[in-house]
mmCIF file of C-alpha atoms in Angstrom:
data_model
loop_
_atom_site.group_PDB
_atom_site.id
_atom_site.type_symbol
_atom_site.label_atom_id
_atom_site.label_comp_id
_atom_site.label_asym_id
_atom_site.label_seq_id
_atom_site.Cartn_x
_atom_site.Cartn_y
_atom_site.Cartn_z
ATOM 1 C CA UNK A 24 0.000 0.000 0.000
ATOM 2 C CA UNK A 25 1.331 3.413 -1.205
ATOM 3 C CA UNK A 26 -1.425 5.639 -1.483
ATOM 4 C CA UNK A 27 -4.545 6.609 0.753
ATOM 5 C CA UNK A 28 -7.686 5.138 -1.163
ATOM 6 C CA UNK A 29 -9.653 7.796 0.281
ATOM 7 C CA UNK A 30 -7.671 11.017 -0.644
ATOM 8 C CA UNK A 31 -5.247 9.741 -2.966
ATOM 9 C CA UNK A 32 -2.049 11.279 -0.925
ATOM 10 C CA UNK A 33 0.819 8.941 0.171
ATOM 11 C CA UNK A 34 0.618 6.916 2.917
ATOM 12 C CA UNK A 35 3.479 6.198 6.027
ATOM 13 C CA UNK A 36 3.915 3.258 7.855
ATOM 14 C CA UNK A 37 3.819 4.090 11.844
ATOM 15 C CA UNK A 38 1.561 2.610 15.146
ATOM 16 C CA UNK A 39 -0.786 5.308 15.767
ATOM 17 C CA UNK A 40 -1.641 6.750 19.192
ATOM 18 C CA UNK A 41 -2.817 4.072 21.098
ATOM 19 C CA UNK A 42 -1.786 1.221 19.002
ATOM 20 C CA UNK A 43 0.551 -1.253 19.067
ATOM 21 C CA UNK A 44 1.545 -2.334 15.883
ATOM 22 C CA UNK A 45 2.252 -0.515 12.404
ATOM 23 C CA UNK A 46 0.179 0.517 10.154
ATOM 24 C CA UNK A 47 -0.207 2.549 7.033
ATOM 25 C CA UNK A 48 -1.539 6.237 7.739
ATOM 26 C CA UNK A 49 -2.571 8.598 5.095
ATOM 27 C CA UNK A 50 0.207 11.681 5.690
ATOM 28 C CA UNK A 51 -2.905 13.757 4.260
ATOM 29 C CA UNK A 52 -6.596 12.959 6.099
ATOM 30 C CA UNK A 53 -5.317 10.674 8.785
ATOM 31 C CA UNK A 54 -6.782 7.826 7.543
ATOM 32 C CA UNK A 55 -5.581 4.620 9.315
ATOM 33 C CA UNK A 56 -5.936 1.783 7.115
ATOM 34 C CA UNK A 57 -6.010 -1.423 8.072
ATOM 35 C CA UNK A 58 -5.565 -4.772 6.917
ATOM 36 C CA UNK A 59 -6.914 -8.410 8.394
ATOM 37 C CA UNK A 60 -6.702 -12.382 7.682
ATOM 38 C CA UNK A 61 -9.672 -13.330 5.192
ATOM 39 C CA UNK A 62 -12.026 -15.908 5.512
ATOM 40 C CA UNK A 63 -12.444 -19.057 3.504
ATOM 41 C CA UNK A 64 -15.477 -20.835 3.241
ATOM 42 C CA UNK A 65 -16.251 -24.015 1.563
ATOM 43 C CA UNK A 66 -17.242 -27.681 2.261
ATOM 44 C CA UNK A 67 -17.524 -31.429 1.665
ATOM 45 C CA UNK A 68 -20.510 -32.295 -0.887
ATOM 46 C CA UNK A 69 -21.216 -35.746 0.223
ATOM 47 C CA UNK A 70 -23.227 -38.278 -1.891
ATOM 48 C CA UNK A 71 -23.577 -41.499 0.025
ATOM 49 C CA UNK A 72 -20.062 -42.860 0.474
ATOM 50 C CA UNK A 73 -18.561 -40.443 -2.077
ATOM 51 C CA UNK A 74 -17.605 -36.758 -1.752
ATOM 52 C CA UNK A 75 -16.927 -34.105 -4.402
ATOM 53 C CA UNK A 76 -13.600 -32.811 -5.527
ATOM 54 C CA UNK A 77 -12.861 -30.319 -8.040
ATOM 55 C CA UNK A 78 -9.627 -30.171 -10.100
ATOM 56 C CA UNK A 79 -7.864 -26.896 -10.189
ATOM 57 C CA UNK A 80 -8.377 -24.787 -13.330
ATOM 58 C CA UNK A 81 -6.048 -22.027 -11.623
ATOM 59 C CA UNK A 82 -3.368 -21.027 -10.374
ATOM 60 C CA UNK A 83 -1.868 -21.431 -7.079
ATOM 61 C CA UNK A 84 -2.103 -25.526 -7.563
ATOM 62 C CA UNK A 85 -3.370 -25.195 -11.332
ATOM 63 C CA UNK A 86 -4.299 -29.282 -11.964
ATOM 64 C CA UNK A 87 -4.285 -30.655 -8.416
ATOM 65 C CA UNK A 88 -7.717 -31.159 -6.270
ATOM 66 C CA UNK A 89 -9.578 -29.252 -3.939
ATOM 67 C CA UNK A 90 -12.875 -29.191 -2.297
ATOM 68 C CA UNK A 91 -15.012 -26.162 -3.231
ATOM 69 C CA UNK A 92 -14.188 -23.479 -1.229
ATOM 70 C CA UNK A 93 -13.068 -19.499 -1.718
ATOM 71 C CA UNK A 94 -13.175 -16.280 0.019
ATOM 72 C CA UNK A 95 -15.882 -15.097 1.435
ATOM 73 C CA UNK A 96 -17.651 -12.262 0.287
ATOM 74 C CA UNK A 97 -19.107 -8.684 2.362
ATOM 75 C CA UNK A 98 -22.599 -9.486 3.410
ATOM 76 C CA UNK A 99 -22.501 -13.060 3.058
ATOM 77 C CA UNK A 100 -22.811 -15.650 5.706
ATOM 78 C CA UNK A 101 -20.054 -18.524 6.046
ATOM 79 C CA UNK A 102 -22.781 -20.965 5.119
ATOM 80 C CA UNK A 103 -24.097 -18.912 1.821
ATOM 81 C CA UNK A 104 -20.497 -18.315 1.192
ATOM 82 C CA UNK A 105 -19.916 -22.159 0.676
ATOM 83 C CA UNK A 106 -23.036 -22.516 -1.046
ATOM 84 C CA UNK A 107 -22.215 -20.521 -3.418
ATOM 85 C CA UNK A 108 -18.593 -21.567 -3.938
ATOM 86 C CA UNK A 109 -20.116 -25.184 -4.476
ATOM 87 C CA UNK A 110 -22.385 -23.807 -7.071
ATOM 88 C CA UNK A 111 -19.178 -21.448 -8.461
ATOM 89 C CA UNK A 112 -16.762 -24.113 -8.833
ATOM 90 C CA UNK A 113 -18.562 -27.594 -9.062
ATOM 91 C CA UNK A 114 -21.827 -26.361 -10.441
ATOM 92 C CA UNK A 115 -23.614 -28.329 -7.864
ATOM 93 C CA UNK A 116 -26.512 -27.718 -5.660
ATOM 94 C CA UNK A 117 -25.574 -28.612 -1.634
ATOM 95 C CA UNK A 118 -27.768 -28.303 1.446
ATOM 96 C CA UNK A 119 -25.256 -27.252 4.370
ATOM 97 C CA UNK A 120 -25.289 -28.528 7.563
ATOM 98 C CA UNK A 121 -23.008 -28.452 9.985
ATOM 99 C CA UNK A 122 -19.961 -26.607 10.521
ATOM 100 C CA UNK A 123 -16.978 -29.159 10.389
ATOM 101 C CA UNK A 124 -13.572 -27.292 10.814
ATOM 102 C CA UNK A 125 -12.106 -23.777 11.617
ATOM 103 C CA UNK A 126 -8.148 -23.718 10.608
ATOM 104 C CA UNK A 127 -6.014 -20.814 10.945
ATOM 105 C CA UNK A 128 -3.244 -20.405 8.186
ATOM 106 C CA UNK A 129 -1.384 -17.603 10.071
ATOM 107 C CA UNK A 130 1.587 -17.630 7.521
ATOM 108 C CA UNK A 131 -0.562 -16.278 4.534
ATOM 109 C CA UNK A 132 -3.231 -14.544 6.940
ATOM 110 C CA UNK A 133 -6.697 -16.797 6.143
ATOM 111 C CA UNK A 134 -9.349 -18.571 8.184
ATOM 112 C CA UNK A 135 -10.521 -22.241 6.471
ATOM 113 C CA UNK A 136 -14.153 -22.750 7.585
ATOM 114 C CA UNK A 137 -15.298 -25.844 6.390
ATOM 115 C CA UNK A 138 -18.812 -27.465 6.528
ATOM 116 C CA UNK A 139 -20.242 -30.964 5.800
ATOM 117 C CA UNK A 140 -22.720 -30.370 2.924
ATOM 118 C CA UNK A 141 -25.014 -33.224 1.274
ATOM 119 C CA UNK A 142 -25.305 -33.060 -2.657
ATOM 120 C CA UNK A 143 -29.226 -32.171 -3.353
ATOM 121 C CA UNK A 144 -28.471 -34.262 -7.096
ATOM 122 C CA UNK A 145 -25.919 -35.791 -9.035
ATOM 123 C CA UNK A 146 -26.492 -32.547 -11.849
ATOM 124 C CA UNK A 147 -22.474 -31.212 -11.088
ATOM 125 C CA UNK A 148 -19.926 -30.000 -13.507
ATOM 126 C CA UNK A 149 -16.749 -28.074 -13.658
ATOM 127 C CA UNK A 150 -17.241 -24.303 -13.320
ATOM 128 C CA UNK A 151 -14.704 -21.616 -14.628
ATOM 129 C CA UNK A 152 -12.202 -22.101 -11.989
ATOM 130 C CA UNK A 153 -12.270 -25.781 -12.029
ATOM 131 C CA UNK A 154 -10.656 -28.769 -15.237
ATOM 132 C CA UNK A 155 -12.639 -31.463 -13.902
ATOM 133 C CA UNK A 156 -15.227 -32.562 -10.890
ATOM 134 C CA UNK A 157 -15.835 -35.928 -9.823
ATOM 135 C CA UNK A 158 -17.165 -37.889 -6.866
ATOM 136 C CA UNK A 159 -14.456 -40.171 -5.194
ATOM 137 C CA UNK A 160 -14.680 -43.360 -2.413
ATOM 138 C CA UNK A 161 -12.083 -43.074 -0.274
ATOM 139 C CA UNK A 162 -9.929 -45.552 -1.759
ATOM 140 C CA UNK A 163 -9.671 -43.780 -4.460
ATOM 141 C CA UNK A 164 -8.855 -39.908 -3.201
ATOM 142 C CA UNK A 165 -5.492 -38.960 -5.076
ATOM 143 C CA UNK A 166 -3.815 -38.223 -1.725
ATOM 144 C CA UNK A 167 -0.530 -36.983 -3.098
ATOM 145 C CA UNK A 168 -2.478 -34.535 -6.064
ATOM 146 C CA UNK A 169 -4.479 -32.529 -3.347
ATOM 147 C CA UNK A 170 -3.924 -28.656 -3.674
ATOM 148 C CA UNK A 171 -3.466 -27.722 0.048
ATOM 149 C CA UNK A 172 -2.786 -28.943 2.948
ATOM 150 C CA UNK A 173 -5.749 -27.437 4.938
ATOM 151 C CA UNK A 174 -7.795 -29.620 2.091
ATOM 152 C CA UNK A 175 -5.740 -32.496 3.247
ATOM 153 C CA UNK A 176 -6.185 -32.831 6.987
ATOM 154 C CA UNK A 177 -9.631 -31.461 6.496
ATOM 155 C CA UNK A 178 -10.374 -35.304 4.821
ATOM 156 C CA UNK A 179 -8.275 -36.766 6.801
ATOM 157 C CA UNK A 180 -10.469 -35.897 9.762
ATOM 158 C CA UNK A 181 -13.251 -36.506 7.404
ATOM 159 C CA UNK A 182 -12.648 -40.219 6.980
ATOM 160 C CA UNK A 183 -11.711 -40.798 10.734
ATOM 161 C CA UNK A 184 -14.668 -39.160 12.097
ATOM 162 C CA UNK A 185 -16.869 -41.365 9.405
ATOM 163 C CA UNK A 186 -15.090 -44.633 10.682
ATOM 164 C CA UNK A 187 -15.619 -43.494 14.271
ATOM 165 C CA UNK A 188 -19.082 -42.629 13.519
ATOM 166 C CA UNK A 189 -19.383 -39.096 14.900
ATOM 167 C CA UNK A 190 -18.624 -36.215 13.483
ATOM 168 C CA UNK A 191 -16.922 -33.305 15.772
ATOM 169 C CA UNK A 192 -15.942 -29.564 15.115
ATOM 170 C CA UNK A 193 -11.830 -29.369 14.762
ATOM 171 C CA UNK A 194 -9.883 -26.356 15.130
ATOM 172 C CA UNK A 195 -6.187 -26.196 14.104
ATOM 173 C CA UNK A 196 -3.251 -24.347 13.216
ATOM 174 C CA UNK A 197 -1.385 -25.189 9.558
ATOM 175 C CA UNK A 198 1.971 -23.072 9.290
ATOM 176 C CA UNK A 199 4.212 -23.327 6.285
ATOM 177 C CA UNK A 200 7.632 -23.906 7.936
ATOM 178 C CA UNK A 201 10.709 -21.771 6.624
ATOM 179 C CA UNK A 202 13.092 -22.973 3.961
ATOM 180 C CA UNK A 203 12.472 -24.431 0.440
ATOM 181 C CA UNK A 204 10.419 -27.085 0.302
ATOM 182 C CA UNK A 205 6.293 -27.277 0.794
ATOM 183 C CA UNK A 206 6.975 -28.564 4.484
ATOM 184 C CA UNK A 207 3.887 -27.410 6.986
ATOM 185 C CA UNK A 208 3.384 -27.606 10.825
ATOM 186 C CA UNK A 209 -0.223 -29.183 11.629
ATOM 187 C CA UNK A 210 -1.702 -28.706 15.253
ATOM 188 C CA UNK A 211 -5.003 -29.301 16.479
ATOM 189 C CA UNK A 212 -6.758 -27.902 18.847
ATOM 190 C CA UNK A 213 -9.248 -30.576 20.353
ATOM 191 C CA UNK A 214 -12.455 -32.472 18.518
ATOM 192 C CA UNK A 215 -15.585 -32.330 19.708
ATOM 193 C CA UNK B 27 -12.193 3.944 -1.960
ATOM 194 C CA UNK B 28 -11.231 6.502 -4.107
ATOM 195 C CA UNK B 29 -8.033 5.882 -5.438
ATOM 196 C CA UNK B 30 -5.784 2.874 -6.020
ATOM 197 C CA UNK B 31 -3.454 2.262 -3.165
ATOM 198 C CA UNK B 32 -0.903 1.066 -5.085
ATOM 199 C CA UNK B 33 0.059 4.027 -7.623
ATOM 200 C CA UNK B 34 -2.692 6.813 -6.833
ATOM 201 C CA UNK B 35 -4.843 6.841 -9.593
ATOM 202 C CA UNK B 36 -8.962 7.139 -9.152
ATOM 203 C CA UNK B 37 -10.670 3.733 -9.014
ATOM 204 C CA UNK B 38 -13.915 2.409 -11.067
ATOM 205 C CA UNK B 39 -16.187 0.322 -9.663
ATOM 206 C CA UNK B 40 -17.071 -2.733 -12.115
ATOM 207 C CA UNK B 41 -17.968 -6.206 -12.665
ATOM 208 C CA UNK B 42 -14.291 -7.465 -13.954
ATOM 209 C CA UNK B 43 -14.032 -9.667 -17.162
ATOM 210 C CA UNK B 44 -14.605 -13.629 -15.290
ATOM 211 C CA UNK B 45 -16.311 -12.363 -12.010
ATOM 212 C CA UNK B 46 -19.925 -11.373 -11.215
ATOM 213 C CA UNK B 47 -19.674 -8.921 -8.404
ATOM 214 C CA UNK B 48 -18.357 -5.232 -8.857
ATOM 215 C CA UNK B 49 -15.300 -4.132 -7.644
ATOM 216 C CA UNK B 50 -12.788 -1.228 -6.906
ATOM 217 C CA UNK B 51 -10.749 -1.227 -10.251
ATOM 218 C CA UNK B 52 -7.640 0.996 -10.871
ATOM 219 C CA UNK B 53 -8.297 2.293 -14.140
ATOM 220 C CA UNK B 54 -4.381 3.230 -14.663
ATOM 221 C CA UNK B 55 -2.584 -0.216 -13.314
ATOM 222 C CA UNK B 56 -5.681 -2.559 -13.653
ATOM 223 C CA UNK B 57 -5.165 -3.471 -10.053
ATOM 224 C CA UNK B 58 -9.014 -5.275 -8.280
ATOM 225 C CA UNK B 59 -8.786 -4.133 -4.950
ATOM 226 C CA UNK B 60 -11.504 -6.610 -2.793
ATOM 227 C CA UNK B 61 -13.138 -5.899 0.429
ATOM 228 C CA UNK B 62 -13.875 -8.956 2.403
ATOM 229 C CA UNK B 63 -15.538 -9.297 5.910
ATOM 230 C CA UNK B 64 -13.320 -9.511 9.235
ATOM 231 C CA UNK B 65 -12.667 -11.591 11.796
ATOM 232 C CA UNK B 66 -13.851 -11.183 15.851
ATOM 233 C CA UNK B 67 -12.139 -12.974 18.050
ATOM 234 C CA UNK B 68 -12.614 -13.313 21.931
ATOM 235 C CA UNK B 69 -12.997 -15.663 25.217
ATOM 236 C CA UNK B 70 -15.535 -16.069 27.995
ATOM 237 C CA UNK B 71 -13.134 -15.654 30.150
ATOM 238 C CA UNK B 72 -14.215 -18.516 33.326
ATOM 239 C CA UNK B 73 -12.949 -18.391 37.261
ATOM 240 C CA UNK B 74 -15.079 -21.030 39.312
ATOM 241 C CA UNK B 75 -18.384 -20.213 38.680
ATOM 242 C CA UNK B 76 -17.846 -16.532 37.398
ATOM 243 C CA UNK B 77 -16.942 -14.485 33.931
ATOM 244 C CA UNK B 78 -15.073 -11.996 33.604
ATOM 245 C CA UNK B 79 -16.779 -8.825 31.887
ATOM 246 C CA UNK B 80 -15.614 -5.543 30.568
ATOM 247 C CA UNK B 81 -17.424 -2.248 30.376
ATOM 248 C CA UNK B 82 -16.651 -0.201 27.185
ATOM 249 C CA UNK B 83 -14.641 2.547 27.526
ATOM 250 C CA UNK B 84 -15.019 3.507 23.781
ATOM 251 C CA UNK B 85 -17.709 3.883 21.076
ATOM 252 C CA UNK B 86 -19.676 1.705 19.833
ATOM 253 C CA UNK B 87 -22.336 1.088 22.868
ATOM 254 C CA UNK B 88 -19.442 3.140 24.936
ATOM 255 C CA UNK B 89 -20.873 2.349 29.016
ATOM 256 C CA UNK B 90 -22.473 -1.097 28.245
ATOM 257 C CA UNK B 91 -20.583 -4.698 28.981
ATOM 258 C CA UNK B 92 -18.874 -6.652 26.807
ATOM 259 C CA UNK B 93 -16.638 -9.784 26.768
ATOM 260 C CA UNK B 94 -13.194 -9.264 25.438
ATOM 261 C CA UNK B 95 -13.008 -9.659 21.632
ATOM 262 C CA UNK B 96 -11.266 -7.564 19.230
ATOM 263 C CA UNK B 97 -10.565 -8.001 15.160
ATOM 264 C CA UNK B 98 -8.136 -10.586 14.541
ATOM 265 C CA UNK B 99 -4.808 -9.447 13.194
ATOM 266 C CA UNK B 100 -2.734 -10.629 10.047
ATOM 267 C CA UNK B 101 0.228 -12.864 11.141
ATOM 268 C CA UNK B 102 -2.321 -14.396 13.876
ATOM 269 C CA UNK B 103 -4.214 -17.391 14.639
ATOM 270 C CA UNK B 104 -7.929 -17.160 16.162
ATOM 271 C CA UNK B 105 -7.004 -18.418 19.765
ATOM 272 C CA UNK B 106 -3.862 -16.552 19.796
ATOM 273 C CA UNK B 107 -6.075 -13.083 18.731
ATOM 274 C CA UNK B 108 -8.711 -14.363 21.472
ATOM 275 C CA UNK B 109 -5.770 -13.663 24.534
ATOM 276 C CA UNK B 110 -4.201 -10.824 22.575
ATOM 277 C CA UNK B 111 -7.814 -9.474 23.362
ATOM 278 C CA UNK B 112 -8.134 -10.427 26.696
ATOM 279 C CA UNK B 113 -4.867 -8.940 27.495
ATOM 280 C CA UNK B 114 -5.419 -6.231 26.008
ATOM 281 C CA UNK B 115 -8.902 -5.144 27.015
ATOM 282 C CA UNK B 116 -8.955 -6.572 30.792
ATOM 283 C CA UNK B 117 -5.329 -7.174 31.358
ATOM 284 C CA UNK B 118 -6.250 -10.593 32.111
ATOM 285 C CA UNK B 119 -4.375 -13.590 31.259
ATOM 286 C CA UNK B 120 -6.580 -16.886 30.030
ATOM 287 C CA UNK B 121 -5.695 -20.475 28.857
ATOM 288 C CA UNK B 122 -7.774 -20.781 25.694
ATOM 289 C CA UNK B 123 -9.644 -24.400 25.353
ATOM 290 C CA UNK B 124 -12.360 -24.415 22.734
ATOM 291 C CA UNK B 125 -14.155 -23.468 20.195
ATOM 292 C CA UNK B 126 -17.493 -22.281 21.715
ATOM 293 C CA UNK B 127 -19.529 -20.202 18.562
ATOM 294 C CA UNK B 128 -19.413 -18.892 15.196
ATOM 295 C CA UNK B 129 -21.668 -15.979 14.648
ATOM 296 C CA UNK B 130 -22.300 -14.390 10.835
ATOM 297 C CA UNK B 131 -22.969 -10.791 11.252
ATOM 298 C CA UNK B 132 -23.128 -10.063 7.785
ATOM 299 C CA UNK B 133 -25.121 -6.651 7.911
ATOM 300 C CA UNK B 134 -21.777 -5.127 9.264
ATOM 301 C CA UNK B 135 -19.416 -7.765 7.384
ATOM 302 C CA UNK B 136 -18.012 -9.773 10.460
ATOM 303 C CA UNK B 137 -17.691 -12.990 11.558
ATOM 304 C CA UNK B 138 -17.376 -13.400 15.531
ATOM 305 C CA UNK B 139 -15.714 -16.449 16.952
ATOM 306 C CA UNK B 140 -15.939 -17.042 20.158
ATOM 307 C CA UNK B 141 -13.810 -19.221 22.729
ATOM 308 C CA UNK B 142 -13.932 -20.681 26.084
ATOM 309 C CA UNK B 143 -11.311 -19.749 28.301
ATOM 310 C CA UNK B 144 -10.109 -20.066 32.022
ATOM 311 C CA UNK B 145 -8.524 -17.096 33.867
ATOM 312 C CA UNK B 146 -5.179 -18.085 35.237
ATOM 313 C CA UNK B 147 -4.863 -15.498 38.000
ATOM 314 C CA UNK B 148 -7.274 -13.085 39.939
ATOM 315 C CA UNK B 149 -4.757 -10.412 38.639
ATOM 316 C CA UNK B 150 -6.902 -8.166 35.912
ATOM 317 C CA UNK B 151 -8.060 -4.433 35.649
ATOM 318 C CA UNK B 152 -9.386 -1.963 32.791
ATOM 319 C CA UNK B 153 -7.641 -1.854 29.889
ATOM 320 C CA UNK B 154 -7.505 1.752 27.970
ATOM 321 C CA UNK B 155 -10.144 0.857 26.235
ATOM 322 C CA UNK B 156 -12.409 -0.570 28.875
ATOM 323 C CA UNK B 157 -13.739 1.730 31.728
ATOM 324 C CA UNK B 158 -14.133 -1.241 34.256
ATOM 325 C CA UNK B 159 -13.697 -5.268 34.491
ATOM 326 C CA UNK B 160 -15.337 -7.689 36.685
ATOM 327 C CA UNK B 161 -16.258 -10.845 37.466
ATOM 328 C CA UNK B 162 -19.594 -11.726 37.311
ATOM 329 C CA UNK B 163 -22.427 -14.983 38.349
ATOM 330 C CA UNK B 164 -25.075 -15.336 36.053
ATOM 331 C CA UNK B 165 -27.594 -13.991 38.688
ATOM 332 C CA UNK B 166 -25.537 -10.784 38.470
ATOM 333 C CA UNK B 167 -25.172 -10.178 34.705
ATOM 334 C CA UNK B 168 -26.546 -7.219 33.184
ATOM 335 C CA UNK B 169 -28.492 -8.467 30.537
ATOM 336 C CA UNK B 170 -29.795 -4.788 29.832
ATOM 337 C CA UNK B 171 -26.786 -3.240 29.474
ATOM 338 C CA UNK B 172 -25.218 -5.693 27.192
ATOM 339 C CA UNK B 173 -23.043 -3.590 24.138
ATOM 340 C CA UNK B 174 -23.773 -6.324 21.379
ATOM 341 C CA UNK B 175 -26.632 -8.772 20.517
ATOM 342 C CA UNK B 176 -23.825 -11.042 19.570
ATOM 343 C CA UNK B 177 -22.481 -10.948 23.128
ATOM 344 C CA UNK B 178 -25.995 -11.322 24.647
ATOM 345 C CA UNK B 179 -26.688 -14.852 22.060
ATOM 346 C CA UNK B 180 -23.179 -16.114 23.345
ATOM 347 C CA UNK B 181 -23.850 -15.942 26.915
ATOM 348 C CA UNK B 182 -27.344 -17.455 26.491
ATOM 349 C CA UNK B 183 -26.087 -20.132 24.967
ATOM 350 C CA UNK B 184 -23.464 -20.482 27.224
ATOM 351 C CA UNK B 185 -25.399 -20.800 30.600
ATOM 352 C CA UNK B 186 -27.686 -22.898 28.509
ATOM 353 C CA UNK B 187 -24.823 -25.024 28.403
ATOM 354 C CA UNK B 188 -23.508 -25.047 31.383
ATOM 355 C CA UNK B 189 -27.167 -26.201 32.852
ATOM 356 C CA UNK B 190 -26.754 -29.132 30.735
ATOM 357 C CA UNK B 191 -23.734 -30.074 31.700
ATOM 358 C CA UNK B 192 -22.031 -29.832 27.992
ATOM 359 C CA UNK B 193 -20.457 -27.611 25.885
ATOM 360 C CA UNK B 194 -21.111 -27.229 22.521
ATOM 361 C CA UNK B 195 -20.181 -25.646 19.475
ATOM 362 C CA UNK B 196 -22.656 -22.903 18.117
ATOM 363 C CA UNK B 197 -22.980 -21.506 14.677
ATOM 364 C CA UNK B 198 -25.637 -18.736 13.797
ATOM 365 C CA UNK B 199 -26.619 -15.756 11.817
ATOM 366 C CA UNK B 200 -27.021 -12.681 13.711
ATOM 367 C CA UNK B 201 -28.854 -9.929 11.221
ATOM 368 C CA UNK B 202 -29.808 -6.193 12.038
ATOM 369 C CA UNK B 203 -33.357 -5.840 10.871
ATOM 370 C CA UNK B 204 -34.804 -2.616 8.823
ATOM 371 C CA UNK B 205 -35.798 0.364 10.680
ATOM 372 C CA UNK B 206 -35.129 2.977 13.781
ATOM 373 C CA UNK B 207 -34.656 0.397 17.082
ATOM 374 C CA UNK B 208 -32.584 -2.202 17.312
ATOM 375 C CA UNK B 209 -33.786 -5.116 16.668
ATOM 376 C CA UNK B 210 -31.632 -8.329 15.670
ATOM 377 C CA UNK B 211 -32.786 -11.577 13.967
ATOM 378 C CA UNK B 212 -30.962 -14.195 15.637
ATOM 379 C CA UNK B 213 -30.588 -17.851 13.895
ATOM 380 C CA UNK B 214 -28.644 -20.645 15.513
ATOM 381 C CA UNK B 215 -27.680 -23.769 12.288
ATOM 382 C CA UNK B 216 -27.504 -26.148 15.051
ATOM 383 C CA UNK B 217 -25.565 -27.067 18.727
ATOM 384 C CA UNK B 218 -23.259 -29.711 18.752
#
């Protein structure tokens, strides 16, 4: 950020009175202007033992697989927001139920929420964003092709809540750790 | 927004080419600039059979009680914004435990999440922005001089809970309705 979006005059970095931590101030109108983590929303379209994936037509992870999920929009609940992400990227039609995980991905400042959603119809198909969709047993998930490791461990508790028969709410913490290679730090909270 | 905060010149809002909501565009560097809805974060913060509230020492609902919660920050993960919070607003320290409730507030863009949490000292006072802190029984809360209808919902649910003998995790839509008073429409998904 270099300029104030509300007068158009540069803008320092500096921790304004009664603050604690930088941030950039219009030199002009005073304008502090802040910036936050964003929220993701999306979820798991189930269709009896199958769920829903959706093949990356984009870039970051163009060709690997994700569940439908993106970043939710102003005036938008978390729920609607995965609705329509479902209906954005897989073309298909969910009922939402229950809220399934909360991560935090400090390292690139977003929230995953993640619900468990039930397919209303088998009428799905890839949207702009996505190369392919397709519904997938277990058996055959392509573990190592999955686009993010928030996706990851979000089927991974998936498929051990399933086999224990009860499905909690998980909270975590997924941190990209320094140095070259895609090597990330996975805490959870507690399941209930 | 007004200008582009990356080189100055006046914005446009539009629909841009593969999207279908309008946006802030630069019309000199091309640059979408997107507003997205923030993140809440804060504790009940427990001792025995007692919370700890705050009483506002700024606008909005400057006077009226709160629990600590404050907008998450980039770099930061929920639980760890949650004690920044309580720190900050009550000078209290608190072990965070779990996930208590998700609350859409999407007339005002925000998503609160709420946490359980256990005081780990007696040792807490107003924080600049609080006027006073206490601890309170649920005989003694001030249910009409509550700052936020979000606040109210949370500790509803909460001695709710605590009757039972189990805590949940609570997801809802909290919406300001048309008009001059303040009425809320308050919709819980479900308890688990």
């Amino acid at each position: 950020m270099k300029y104030c979006s509300l007068c158009g005059a540069p803008v320092e970095q500096r921790v304004p009175d009664g603050d604690n931590l930088p941030r950039h101030v219009c030199g002009q109108c005073g304008t502090i202007h802040y910036t936050n983590p964003k929220v993701v929303v999306g979820c798991i379209p189930r269709w009896e033992d199958r769920i829903l994936l959706c093949r990356r037509a984009i870039e970051p992870r163009l060709g690997l697989w994700t569940l439908p999920a993106g970043f939710l929009e102003n005036e938008e609940t978390t729920i609607e927001g995965a609705m329509r992400e479902t209906l954005e990227e897989a073309s298909a039609r969910v009922e939402v139920k229950d809220l399934y995980t909360l991560f935090n991905l400090p390292h690139v400042n977003q929230i995953y929420v993640m619900f468990l959603g039930d397919l209303l119809d088998l009428d799905y198909g890839p949207g702009p964003e996505s190369l392919e969709v397709d519904l997938y047993r277990e058996e055959e998930i392509p573990w190592d092709r999955i686009a993010f490791p928030v996706v990851e461990q979000t089927l991974r508790l998936f498929y051990e809540d399933r086999r224990r028969g009860s499905f909690g709410v998980h909270t975590g913490d997924i941190r990209r750790l320094p140095g070259e290679g895609r090597v990330y730090d996975i805490r959870m909270l507690k399941g209930r």
